[in-house]
C-alpha cells in the first residue's frame, strides 16, 4: 500500500537472462507503483550495464530526461 503513495514515475529494469528478478517479477513490482513501468534489456544477465552498456545507459537517460 505504501508504494501506491509514491507519486513519481518509477522505472524497474530487468535483464532478459537474469534469474533474480526474472522479468515477470520485475513487471509485478512495477505494477505496485501508480506510475510504474518495466523494461527488459534483451540478451542481458545479472549485470546488464556490463552486458550492453549502450542499451542500459540510453534507457536510463531516456527515463531521466522524459519519464518512462
Coordinates of N, CA and C in Angstrom, one line a residue:
X1 N 0.8 -1.2 0.0 CA 0.0 0.0 0.0 C 0.9 1.3 0.0
X2 N 2.0 1.2 0.7 CA 2.9 2.4 0.7 C 3.5 2.7 -0.6
X3 N 3.7 1.7 -1.4 CA 4.3 2.0 -2.8 C 3.3 2.8 -3.6
X4 N 2.0 2.5 -3.4 CA 1.0 3.3 -4.2 C 1.0 4.7 -3.9
X5 N 1.6 5.1 -2.8 CA 1.6 6.6 -2.4 C 2.8 7.3 -3.1
X6 N 3.7 6.6 -3.7 CA 4.8 7.2 -4.5 C 4.2 7.9 -5.7
X7 N 4.4 9.2 -5.8 CA 3.7 9.9 -6.9 C 4.6 10.0 -8.1
X8 N 5.8 9.9 -8.0 CA 6.7 10.0 -9.2 C 6.7 8.8 -10.1
X9 N 7.3 8.9 -11.2 CA 7.5 7.8 -12.1 C 8.6 6.9 -11.6
X10 N 8.3 5.6 -11.8 CA 9.3 4.6 -11.3 C 9.6 3.7 -12.5
X11 N 10.8 3.4 -12.8 CA 11.2 2.5 -13.8 C 11.9 1.3 -13.2
X12 N 11.4 0.1 -13.5 CA 12.0 -1.1 -13.0 C 12.7 -1.8 -14.2
X13 N 14.0 -1.9 -14.2 CA 14.7 -2.6 -15.2 C 15.0 -4.0 -14.9
X14 N 14.8 -4.9 -15.9 CA 15.1 -6.3 -15.7 C 16.0 -6.7 -16.9
X15 N 16.7 -7.8 -16.7 CA 17.5 -8.3 -17.7 C 16.9 -9.6 -18.2
X16 N 16.8 -9.8 -19.5 CA 16.2 -11.0 -20.1 C 16.7 -12.3 -19.5
X17 N 18.0 -12.4 -19.3 CA 18.6 -13.7 -18.9 C 18.9 -13.8 -17.4
X18 N 18.4 -12.8 -16.6 CA 18.7 -12.8 -15.2 C 17.6 -13.7 -14.5
X19 N 18.0 -14.4 -13.5 CA 17.1 -15.2 -12.7 C 16.5 -14.5 -11.5
X20 N 17.1 -13.4 -11.1 CA 16.6 -12.7 -10.0 C 16.9 -11.2 -10.1
X21 N 15.9 -10.4 -10.3 CA 14.5 -10.8 -10.5 C 14.3 -11.2 -12.0
X22 N 13.4 -12.2 -12.2 CA 13.0 -12.5 -13.5 C 12.2 -11.4 -14.1
X23 N 12.1 -11.2 -15.4 CA 11.3 -10.1 -15.9 C 9.9 -10.1 -15.5
X24 N 9.3 -11.3 -15.3 CA 7.9 -11.3 -14.9 C 7.7 -10.7 -13.5
X25 N 8.7 -11.0 -12.6 CA 8.6 -10.4 -11.3 C 8.9 -8.9 -11.3
X26 N 9.8 -8.5 -12.2 CA 10.0 -7.0 -12.3 C 8.7 -6.3 -12.7
X27 N 8.0 -6.9 -13.6 CA 6.7 -6.3 -14.1 C 5.7 -6.3 -12.9
X28 N 5.7 -7.3 -12.1 CA 4.8 -7.2 -10.9 C 5.2 -6.1 -10.0
X29 N 6.5 -5.9 -9.8 CA 7.0 -4.9 -8.9 C 6.6 -3.5 -9.5
X30 N 6.8 -3.3 -10.8 CA 6.4 -2.0 -11.4 C 4.9 -1.8 -11.2
X31 N 4.1 -2.8 -11.2 CA 2.7 -2.7 -11.1 C 2.2 -2.2 -9.7
X32 N 3.1 -2.3 -8.7 CA 2.8 -1.8 -7.4 C 2.8 -0.3 -7.3
X33 N 3.4 0.4 -8.2 CA 3.5 1.8 -8.2 C 2.4 2.4 -9.1
X34 N 1.9 3.5 -8.8 CA 0.9 4.2 -9.6 C 1.4 4.5 -11.0
X35 N 2.7 4.9 -11.1 CA 3.2 5.3 -12.3 C 4.5 4.5 -12.6
X36 N 4.3 3.2 -12.4 CA 5.4 2.3 -12.6 C 5.5 1.7 -14.0
X37 N 6.7 1.5 -14.5 CA 6.9 0.9 -15.8 C 8.0 -0.1 -15.7
X38 N 8.0 -1.1 -16.6 CA 9.1 -2.1 -16.6 C 9.7 -2.1 -18.0
X39 N 10.9 -2.4 -18.1 CA 11.6 -2.6 -19.4 C 12.6 -3.7 -19.2
X40 N 12.7 -4.5 -20.2 CA 13.6 -5.7 -20.1 C 14.7 -5.5 -21.1
X41 N 15.9 -5.6 -20.7 CA 17.0 -5.5 -21.5 C 17.3 -6.8 -22.2
X42 N 17.3 -6.9 -23.5 CA 17.5 -8.1 -24.2 C 18.9 -8.6 -24.1
X43 N 19.0 -9.9 -24.0 CA 20.3 -10.6 -24.0 C 21.3 -10.2 -22.9
X44 N 20.7 -9.8 -21.8 CA 21.5 -9.3 -20.7 C 21.2 -10.2 -19.5
X45 N 22.3 -10.3 -18.6 CA 22.2 -11.1 -17.4 C 22.1 -10.3 -16.2
X46 N 22.7 -10.7 -15.1 CA 22.5 -10.1 -13.8 C 23.2 -8.7 -13.7
X47 N 24.2 -8.4 -14.6 CA 24.8 -7.1 -14.6 C 24.6 -6.5 -16.0
X48 N 23.4 -6.0 -16.3 CA 23.1 -5.6 -17.6 C 23.9 -4.4 -18.1
X49 N 24.4 -3.6 -17.2 CA 25.2 -2.4 -17.5 C 26.6 -2.8 -18.1
X50 N 26.9 -4.1 -17.8 CA 28.2 -4.6 -18.4 C 27.9 -5.4 -19.7
X51 N 26.8 -6.0 -19.8 CA 26.4 -6.8 -21.0 C 26.2 -5.9 -22.2
X52 N 25.6 -4.8 -22.0 CA 25.3 -3.9 -23.1 C 25.2 -2.5 -22.5
X53 N 26.3 -1.9 -22.2 CA 26.3 -0.6 -21.6 C 25.6 0.5 -22.4
X54 N 25.6 0.4 -23.7 CA 25.0 1.4 -24.5 C 23.5 1.3 -24.4
X55 N 22.9 0.1 -24.4 CA 21.4 0.0 -24.2 C 21.0 0.5 -22.8
X56 N 21.8 0.0 -21.8 CA 21.4 0.3 -20.5 C 21.5 1.9 -20.2
X57 N 22.5 2.5 -20.6 CA 22.7 3.9 -20.3 C 21.6 4.7 -21.2
X58 N 21.4 4.3 -22.4 CA 20.4 5.0 -23.2 C 19.0 4.9 -22.6
X59 N 18.7 3.7 -22.0 CA 17.3 3.6 -21.4 C 17.2 4.4 -20.1
X60 N 18.2 4.4 -19.3 CA 18.2 5.2 -18.1 C 18.1 6.7 -18.4
X61 N 18.9 7.1 -19.4 CA 18.9 8.5 -19.8 C 17.5 8.9 -20.3
X62 N 16.9 8.1 -21.1 CA 15.6 8.4 -21.7 C 14.6 8.5 -20.5
X63 N 14.7 7.6 -19.6 CA 13.8 7.7 -18.4 C 14.0 9.0 -17.6
X64 N 15.2 9.4 -17.4 CA 15.5 10.6 -16.6 C 15.2 11.9 -17.3
X65 N 15.3 11.8 -18.6 CA 15.0 13.1 -19.4 C 13.6 13.3 -19.7
X66 N 12.8 12.3 -19.9 CA 11.4 12.5 -20.3 C 10.4 11.6 -19.6
X67 N 10.8 10.9 -18.6 CA 9.9 10.0 -17.9 C 10.0 8.6 -18.5
X68 N 9.1 7.8 -18.1 CA 9.1 6.4 -18.5 C 9.1 6.3 -20.0

